[in-house]
Amino acid sequence: MNTNPTTRSPGQPAVRVRGLRRTFGHGATAFEAVRGIDLDVAAGSITALLGTNGAGKTSTLEVIEGLAAATAGEIRVLGLDPIADRAAVRRRTGVLLQRSGFSGDLTVRETLRLWSGTLTAPRPVDDMLDLLSLGSRADTRMLSLSGGETRRVDLACTLMGDPELVILDEPTTGLDPESRRQVWNLVAGLRDAGSTVLVTTHYLEEAETLADRLEIMHRGEIVRSGTPTEIAAGHPSMITFDRLDTLPDPLTGVTGVRHERSRTTLETTDLQTSLGDLLDWADHHGVRLGGLDARSPSLETVFLAIADGRDPDAVTPARSADPTTAVPLEGSLR
Amino acid sequence: MSAATATPSTTAAPAAADRFSVRRLVHLTRWNLVLLARNRLALVYGTVLPLAGLLLLLPGERGDIALGASGIGGVVLTAGLFPVFYNVLSQFVNRRDELVLKRMRTGEVRDSELLVGIALPGVLCALAVCAVTVPAASALGQPLPLNAALFAVGALVSAAMFAGLAYWTAAWTRSAEAAQLTSMPVIILAIAGPILASLTSLSETVQDLVSYTPGAAISELVRVGWFGLDGTGATESTLSFSETWSQAAGPLAVMVAWTVLALALASRSMRWEPRS
C-alpha cells in the first residue's frame, strides 16, 4: 500500500492534539462536546478511540479531519495544521465519515472515477474495486447497493489516495460479520504497510485484537489510555453468581458487591484468593453458587464500568447518576 | 506517496499550495453534467421549458418586435430560473441532505470548486438555450440581435446572478422539499419584474424601484441589446449599436449588484451539512 511511510521525522506522532475543546451553541444552551483532550497517535500504529454514543469521538475526529475548527486547543496532523495547511494534509490523509452519501444515479465504477479525478495521486479504480471485492458490483448504480456495499465504496474512496494517515469513524458499523472481518484485515494491512490508522468502533473485541493503543472517551474527556492489556490491568476482576443476599464479610480482595435483579456481582483485585475464600465459605455453609462465573478484567468490563460511571481510575468523577441496578455496599468502589 | 514528497512533513506545506484547480473543476462539472442528463425531469425543465417563451411569438404578427422582446426576455429569464436557479438550489440542497457534499469535503476538492462545479451544468444549459433562441426567433420572423455580444454578456451575467441567488436561498433552505417553497421569493421577484415594468400606469418612483429587480433588468437588457428599444414603452428600434452599450450599463449593473449581494449573503450563512 503505502510505498513510502518515512515522510515523517521519527518519533513525531502522526496526530498530536493538546487541550482540544469543542463547544456547540452559545450562552445558556451551549454544550461542550469535547472538554480539553490530549491525544497522540503514534506513526505506524492503529489507535482506537472508544466511547459510548455522545462521548465526543466524532466531534474530535471532525477537528482532526479539518472539517471543523476547534473551540480551543492545538491540533497537528502529520506535523501540519489541518485547516491552515489543508491541501498538504488532505493529500496525505484518507477519511471515512461515520455517515456519508453518494449520488444514487452513478454506478460504483463511476463513483470511484469521480472520486479518483479529485485526487493528486490516485490508485487505479480497478485496483480499488478488487481490494474491496466490488468487482461484481462495478456497474451497479449506487442506489441499488446494500448498506455494506455502500460502506465498501466509501472505504475505497478513503484508501484511493494511498494515505499515510487513515481516519475511520465506525468503519464496521452496519456490516455483516464477514465484511467486518474483511475491513479489519484491510486495516491491519494498512498498518503493516506503514500507514497510521485512527479508528472509532463499537466492537470492543475488534479494538482489543487490532489496536496498538486505545483511548477511551467519556463525556468529552479521555478517561483511559494505553494498550488493551494496560487498560485492563488494575481493573477489578468479576465474580458473578445467582443472587445471594447473605455473603461472607469480609472477603479477601473484594472491593465491591452489586446485586442486579437475579445476579450478584463481586469485584475483586485478587481473583484467585477471593474465589477460593468464596468457595470455602459456600462449602462450609452448604450454599450453592448457581451460574458461577469468574473472569479477569477485559476491555469490555473496563468499558462498561466507564460507561456506567463506575471506573475507579477515570479522570472524571463521573459517578452514575442513575444507580437503579447498582447497590454499592460499604467499602465498595470508591 | 511518491518519492518526490519524501521530505519531512513540516516542510511539505509550501509545496502544496491550496489553489483553485481548474482540472478538478472540469472533472466535477463533467460528472455533474452526467448526473443532470440522467435526471430527465430536471433536463426537461432546464431546456424545453425556457424555450416555451418563444411560443408567445407564434400567434402574434410576424416582425412585431415588442412582442419579440417580451418572448425572448421570457426565454432568458426562464433559462436563469429553471436550469440555473431551481436546478442549482435543489442539487445543492439534495446533496447536502444526503451527505454527498460532506463526503466530498473530506477530500482534496475545495469548497469553491464544489460550488462552481454544481452551478456550471445549469449555466451551460442556460447559455445553450439562449444560443438556440437566436435562430429560433429568426425563424419566427424576429430580427437577429442588434448587439449579439451584449446579448451573450447579458445571458452570462443572468446565469451567474441566478446561481448566486440559488446559493443564497440554499443557505436558509432546510431540505429539498422545503426548496419548493423557499425558491418562491426569487421566482416571484424575477417574474414580477418584467410584468410590472410593462405597466405604464405606474408612478415614476415605482417604475424606478421595479427596474432594480432581476427580472426587469433582464427584460431591459434584451430590449436594448437585441432590439435597440429605448425605454420601457418603446416599440420601434431607435438605438444604434454603440448606444446599446451605454444603455445596457444600467441593467447590467443591477444584475451584477444582485450577484455580488447574493454571494456575499450566501458565504455568510453557507451550510454543508443537514441541520441536525
Coordinates of N, CA, C and O in Angstrom, one line a residue, chain A residues 210-323:
Chain A
L210 N -7.0 -5.7 17.5 CA -6.3 -5.0 16.4 C -5.5 -3.8 16.8 O -4.5 -3.5 16.3
A211 N -6.0 -3.0 17.8 CA -5.4 -1.7 18.1 C -4.2 -1.9 18.9 O -4.1 -2.7 19.8
D212 N -3.2 -1.0 18.6 CA -2.0 -1.0 19.4 C -2.2 -0.2 20.6 O -1.6 -0.4 21.7
R213 N -3.1 0.8 20.5 CA -3.4 1.7 21.6 C -4.8 2.1 21.6 O -5.5 2.2 20.6
L214 N -5.4 2.1 22.8 CA -6.8 2.5 23.0 C -6.9 3.8 23.7 O -6.1 4.1 24.6
E215 N -7.9 4.6 23.3 CA -8.2 5.9 24.0 C -9.7 5.8 24.3 O -10.5 5.7 23.4
I216 N -10.0 5.8 25.6 CA -11.5 5.7 25.9 C -12.0 7.0 26.3 O -11.5 7.7 27.2
M217 N -13.0 7.5 25.6 CA -13.6 8.8 25.8 C -14.9 8.6 26.6 O -15.6 7.6 26.4
H218 N -15.2 9.5 27.5 CA -16.4 9.5 28.2 C -16.8 11.0 28.5 O -16.0 11.7 29.1
R219 N -18.0 11.4 28.1 CA -18.4 12.7 28.3 C -17.4 13.8 28.0 O -17.1 14.7 28.7
G220 N -16.8 13.6 26.8 CA -16.0 14.7 26.3 C -14.5 14.7 26.8 O -13.8 15.6 26.5
E221 N -14.2 13.6 27.6 CA -12.8 13.6 28.0 C -12.2 12.2 27.8 O -13.0 11.2 27.7
I222 N -10.9 12.1 27.6 CA -10.3 10.8 27.5 C -10.0 10.3 29.0 O -9.3 10.9 29.7
V223 N -10.7 9.2 29.3 CA -10.6 8.8 30.7 C -9.6 7.7 30.9 O -9.1 7.4 32.0
R224 N -9.3 6.9 29.9 CA -8.3 5.8 30.0 C -7.5 5.8 28.7 O -8.2 5.9 27.6
S225 N -6.2 5.6 28.7 CA -5.4 5.3 27.5 C -4.4 4.2 27.8 O -4.0 4.1 28.9
G226 N -4.0 3.6 26.8 CA -3.0 2.6 26.9 C -3.2 1.4 25.9 O -4.1 1.4 25.1
T227 N -2.3 0.4 26.1 CA -2.6 -0.8 25.3 C -3.7 -1.5 25.9 O -4.1 -1.3 27.1
P228 N -4.4 -2.4 25.2 CA -5.5 -3.2 25.8 C -5.1 -3.8 27.1 O -5.9 -3.8 28.1
T229 N -3.9 -4.4 27.2 CA -3.5 -5.0 28.5 C -3.4 -4.0 29.6 O -3.8 -4.2 30.7
E230 N -2.7 -2.9 29.2 CA -2.6 -1.8 30.3 C -3.9 -1.3 30.8 O -4.1 -1.0 32.0
I231 N -4.9 -1.2 29.9 CA -6.2 -0.7 30.3 C -6.9 -1.6 31.2 O -7.5 -1.3 32.2
A232 N -6.8 -2.9 30.9 CA -7.5 -3.9 31.7 C -6.8 -4.1 33.0 O -7.4 -4.3 34.1
A233 N -5.4 -3.9 33.0 CA -4.7 -4.1 34.2 C -5.1 -3.1 35.3 O -5.4 -2.0 35.0
G234 N -5.2 -3.6 36.6 CA -5.5 -2.8 37.7 C -7.0 -2.6 37.8 O -7.5 -1.9 38.7
H235 N -7.7 -3.1 36.8 CA -9.2 -3.1 36.9 C -9.7 -4.3 37.6 O -9.1 -5.4 37.4
P236 N -10.7 -4.3 38.4 CA -11.1 -5.4 39.1 C -11.6 -6.6 38.3 O -12.2 -6.4 37.2
S237 N -11.3 -7.8 38.7 CA -11.9 -9.0 38.1 C -13.4 -9.1 38.6 O -13.8 -8.4 39.6
M238 N -14.1 -10.0 38.0 CA -15.5 -10.1 38.4 C -15.9 -11.5 38.8 O -15.5 -12.5 38.0
I239 N -16.6 -11.7 39.8 CA -17.2 -13.0 40.2 C -18.7 -12.8 40.2 O -19.2 -11.9 40.9
T240 N -19.4 -13.6 39.4 CA -20.9 -13.4 39.5 C -21.5 -14.8 39.7 O -21.0 -15.8 39.4
F241 N -22.7 -14.7 40.3 CA -23.5 -16.0 40.6 C -24.9 -15.6 40.9 O -25.2 -14.4 41.0
D242 N -25.8 -16.6 40.9 CA -27.2 -16.3 41.2 C -27.3 -15.5 42.5 O -26.6 -15.9 43.5
R243 N -28.2 -14.6 42.6 CA -28.3 -13.7 43.7 C -28.3 -14.3 45.1 O -29.1 -15.2 45.3
L244 N -27.4 -13.8 45.9 CA -27.3 -14.2 47.3 C -27.3 -12.9 48.1 O -26.5 -12.1 47.9
D245 N -28.2 -12.8 49.0 CA -28.2 -11.6 49.8 C -27.3 -11.6 51.0 O -27.0 -10.6 51.6
T246 N -27.0 -12.9 51.4 CA -26.1 -13.0 52.6 C -24.7 -13.5 52.0 O -24.7 -14.5 51.3
L247 N -23.7 -12.7 52.4 CA -22.3 -13.1 51.9 C -21.4 -13.0 53.0 O -21.6 -12.3 54.0
P248 N -20.2 -13.7 52.9 CA -19.2 -13.6 54.0 C -18.6 -12.2 54.0 O -18.5 -11.6 52.9
D249 N -18.3 -11.7 55.2 CA -17.8 -10.4 55.3 C -16.6 -10.4 56.3 O -16.9 -10.8 57.4
P250 N -15.4 -10.0 56.0 CA -15.0 -9.5 54.6 C -14.6 -10.7 53.8 O -14.3 -11.8 54.3
L251 N -14.5 -10.5 52.5 CA -13.9 -11.4 51.5 C -12.6 -10.8 51.0 O -12.6 -9.7 50.5
T252 N -11.5 -11.5 51.1 CA -10.2 -11.0 50.7 C -10.3 -10.5 49.3 O -10.7 -11.2 48.4
G253 N -9.8 -9.3 49.1 CA -9.6 -8.7 47.8 C -10.9 -8.1 47.2 O -10.8 -7.3 46.2
V254 N -12.1 -8.4 47.8 CA -13.3 -7.9 47.2 C -13.5 -6.4 47.5 O -13.3 -5.9 48.6
T255 N -13.6 -5.6 46.4 CA -13.8 -4.1 46.6 C -15.2 -3.6 46.4 O -15.5 -2.5 46.6
G256 N -16.0 -4.5 45.9 CA -17.4 -4.0 45.7 C -18.4 -5.2 45.5 O -18.0 -6.3 45.0
V257 N -19.6 -5.0 45.9 CA -20.6 -6.0 45.7 C -21.8 -5.3 45.1 O -22.2 -4.2 45.5
R258 N -22.4 -5.9 44.1 CA -23.6 -5.4 43.5 C -24.6 -6.5 43.3 O -24.3 -7.6 43.0
H259 N -25.9 -6.1 43.6 CA -26.9 -7.1 43.4 C -27.8 -6.6 42.2 O -28.3 -5.4 42.3
E260 N -27.8 -7.3 41.1 CA -28.6 -6.9 40.0 C -29.7 -7.9 39.7 O -29.4 -9.0 39.3
R261 N -30.9 -7.6 40.0 CA -32.1 -8.5 39.8 C -31.7 -9.9 40.3 O -31.8 -10.1 41.5
S262 N -31.4 -10.8 39.4 CA -31.2 -12.2 39.9 C -29.8 -12.6 40.1 O -29.5 -13.7 40.4
R263 N -28.8 -11.6 39.9 CA -27.4 -11.9 39.9 C -26.7 -11.1 40.9 O -27.0 -9.9 41.2
T264 N -25.7 -11.6 41.6 CA -24.8 -10.9 42.4 C -23.4 -10.8 41.8 O -23.0 -11.8 41.2
T265 N -22.8 -9.6 41.8 CA -21.5 -9.4 41.2 C -20.5 -9.0 42.3 O -20.8 -8.0 43.0
L266 N -19.4 -9.7 42.4 CA -18.3 -9.2 43.3 C -17.2 -8.7 42.4 O -16.8 -9.3 41.4
E267 N -16.7 -7.5 42.8 CA -15.5 -7.0 42.1 C -14.3 -7.3 43.0 O -14.4 -7.0 44.2
T268 N -13.2 -7.8 42.4 CA -12.1 -8.1 43.3 C -10.7 -7.8 42.6 O -10.6 -7.8 41.4
T269 N -9.8 -7.4 43.4 CA -8.5 -7.1 42.9 C -7.6 -8.4 43.0 O -6.5 -8.4 42.5
D270 N -8.1 -9.4 43.6 CA -7.3 -10.7 43.7 C -8.3 -11.8 43.5 O -8.8 -12.4 44.4
L271 N -8.4 -12.1 42.2 CA -9.5 -13.1 41.8 C -9.3 -14.4 42.4 O -10.2 -15.0 43.0
Q272 N -8.0 -14.9 42.4 CA -7.8 -16.3 42.9 C -8.2 -16.4 44.4 O -8.9 -17.4 44.8
T273 N -7.7 -15.5 45.2 CA -7.9 -15.6 46.7 C -9.4 -15.4 47.0 O -10.0 -16.1 47.8
S274 N -10.0 -14.4 46.3 CA -11.4 -14.1 46.6 C -12.3 -15.3 46.3 O -13.2 -15.7 47.0
L275 N -11.9 -15.9 45.1 CA -12.7 -17.0 44.7 C -12.6 -18.2 45.6 O -13.5 -18.9 46.0
G276 N -11.3 -18.4 46.0 CA -11.0 -19.5 47.0 C -11.8 -19.3 48.3 O -12.5 -20.3 48.8
D277 N -11.7 -18.1 48.8 CA -12.5 -17.8 50.1 C -14.0 -18.0 49.9 O -14.6 -18.6 50.8
L278 N -14.5 -17.6 48.7 CA -15.9 -17.7 48.5 C -16.3 -19.1 48.4 O -17.4 -19.5 49.0
L279 N -15.5 -20.0 47.7 CA -15.9 -21.4 47.6 C -15.8 -22.1 48.9 O -16.7 -22.9 49.3
D280 N -14.8 -21.8 49.7 CA -14.7 -22.3 51.1 C -15.9 -22.0 51.9 O -16.5 -22.9 52.6
W281 N -16.3 -20.7 51.9 CA -17.4 -20.3 52.6 C -18.7 -21.0 52.2 O -19.5 -21.5 53.0
A282 N -18.9 -21.2 50.9 CA -20.0 -21.8 50.3 C -20.1 -23.3 50.8 O -21.1 -23.8 51.2
D283 N -18.9 -24.0 50.7 CA -18.8 -25.4 51.2 C -19.2 -25.5 52.6 O -20.0 -26.3 53.0
H284 N -18.7 -24.6 53.5 CA -19.0 -24.7 54.9 C -20.4 -24.4 55.2 O -21.0 -25.1 56.1
H285 N -21.1 -23.6 54.5 CA -22.5 -23.2 54.8 C -23.4 -24.0 53.9 O -24.6 -23.7 54.0
G286 N -22.9 -24.9 53.1 CA -23.8 -25.6 52.2 C -24.6 -24.7 51.2 O -25.7 -25.0 50.8
V287 N -23.9 -23.6 50.8 CA -24.6 -22.7 49.8 C -24.2 -23.1 48.4 O -23.1 -23.4 48.1
R288 N -25.2 -23.1 47.5 CA -24.9 -23.4 46.1 C -24.8 -22.1 45.4 O -25.6 -21.2 45.4
L289 N -23.6 -21.9 44.7 CA -23.4 -20.7 43.9 C -23.8 -21.0 42.5 O -23.0 -21.5 41.6
G290 N -25.1 -20.8 42.2 CA -25.6 -21.1 40.8 C -25.1 -20.2 39.8 O -24.9 -19.0 40.0
G291 N -24.8 -20.8 38.6 CA -24.3 -20.0 37.5 C -23.0 -19.2 37.8 O -22.8 -18.1 37.3
L292 N -22.1 -19.9 38.6 CA -20.9 -19.2 39.0 C -20.0 -18.9 37.8 O -19.8 -19.7 36.9
D293 N -19.6 -17.6 37.7 CA -18.7 -17.2 36.6 C -17.6 -16.3 37.2 O -17.9 -15.4 38.0
A294 N -16.4 -16.6 36.9 CA -15.3 -15.7 37.3 C -14.4 -15.3 36.1 O -14.1 -16.1 35.3
R295 N -14.2 -14.0 36.0 CA -13.4 -13.6 34.9 C -12.4 -12.5 35.2 O -12.7 -11.6 36.0
S296 N -11.2 -12.5 34.5 CA -10.3 -11.5 34.6 C -10.8 -10.2 33.9 O -11.7 -10.4 33.1
P297 N -10.3 -9.1 34.2 CA -10.8 -7.9 33.6 C -10.6 -7.9 32.1 O -9.5 -8.3 31.6
S298 N -11.5 -7.6 31.3 CA -11.4 -7.4 29.9 C -11.7 -6.0 29.5 O -12.2 -5.2 30.3
L299 N -11.4 -5.7 28.3 CA -11.7 -4.3 27.8 C -13.2 -4.0 28.0 O -13.6 -2.9 28.4
E300 N -14.0 -5.0 27.8 CA -15.4 -4.8 27.9 C -15.8 -4.4 29.3 O -16.6 -3.5 29.5
T301 N -15.3 -5.1 30.3 CA -15.6 -4.8 31.7 C -15.2 -3.4 32.0 O -15.9 -2.6 32.7
V302 N -14.0 -3.0 31.5 CA -13.5 -1.7 31.8 C -14.4 -0.6 31.1 O -14.8 0.4 31.7
F303 N -14.7 -0.9 29.9 CA -15.6 0.0 29.1 C -16.9 0.2 29.7 O -17.4 1.3 29.9
L304 N -17.5 -0.9 30.1 CA -18.9 -0.8 30.7 C -18.8 -0.1 32.1 O -19.7 0.7 32.4
A305 N -17.7 -0.3 32.8 CA -17.6 0.4 34.1 C -17.5 1.9 33.8 O -18.1 2.7 34.5
I306 N -16.8 2.3 32.8 CA -16.6 3.7 32.5 C -18.0 4.2 32.0 O -18.4 5.3 32.5
A307 N -18.7 3.5 31.2 CA -19.9 3.9 30.7 C -20.9 4.1 31.8 O -21.8 5.0 31.8
D308 N -20.8 3.2 32.8 CA -21.8 3.3 33.9 C -21.3 4.3 35.0 O -21.9 4.5 36.0
G309 N -20.1 4.9 34.8 CA -19.6 5.8 35.7 C -19.0 5.1 36.9 O -18.9 5.6 38.0
R310 N -18.6 3.8 36.8 CA -18.1 3.0 37.9 C -16.5 2.9 37.8 O -16.0 2.1 38.6
D311 N -15.9 3.6 36.9 CA -14.5 3.4 36.8 C -13.7 4.1 37.8 O -13.7 5.3 37.9
P312 N -12.9 3.3 38.7 CA -12.2 3.9 39.8 C -11.1 4.8 39.3 O -10.7 5.8 40.0
D313 N -10.5 4.6 38.1 CA -9.4 5.3 37.7 C -9.7 6.5 36.7 O -8.8 7.2 36.3
A314 N -11.0 6.6 36.4 CA -11.4 7.6 35.5 C -11.0 9.0 36.0 O -11.0 9.3 37.2
V315 N -10.6 9.8 35.1 CA -10.2 11.2 35.4 C -11.4 11.9 35.9 O -11.3 12.7 36.9
T316 N -12.5 11.7 35.3 CA -13.8 12.4 35.6 C -14.4 11.7 36.9 O -14.5 10.5 36.9
P317 N -14.8 12.5 37.8 CA -15.6 11.8 38.9 C -17.0 11.6 38.4 O -17.9 12.2 38.9
A318 N -17.1 10.7 37.4 CA -18.3 10.5 36.7 C -19.1 9.4 37.3 O -19.3 8.3 36.7
R319 N -19.6 9.6 38.5 CA -20.4 8.5 39.1 C -21.7 8.5 38.5 O -22.3 9.5 38.2
S320 N -22.2 7.3 38.3 CA -23.5 7.2 37.6 C -24.6 7.9 38.4 O -24.7 7.8 39.6
A321 N -25.3 8.7 37.7 CA -26.4 9.4 38.3 C -27.7 8.6 38.4 O -28.7 9.0 38.9
D322 N -27.6 7.4 37.9 CA -28.8 6.5 37.7 C -28.5 5.1 38.3 O -28.3 4.2 37.6
P323 N -28.4 5.0 39.6 CA -27.9 3.8 40.2 C -29.1 2.8 40.4 O -29.2 2.2 41.5

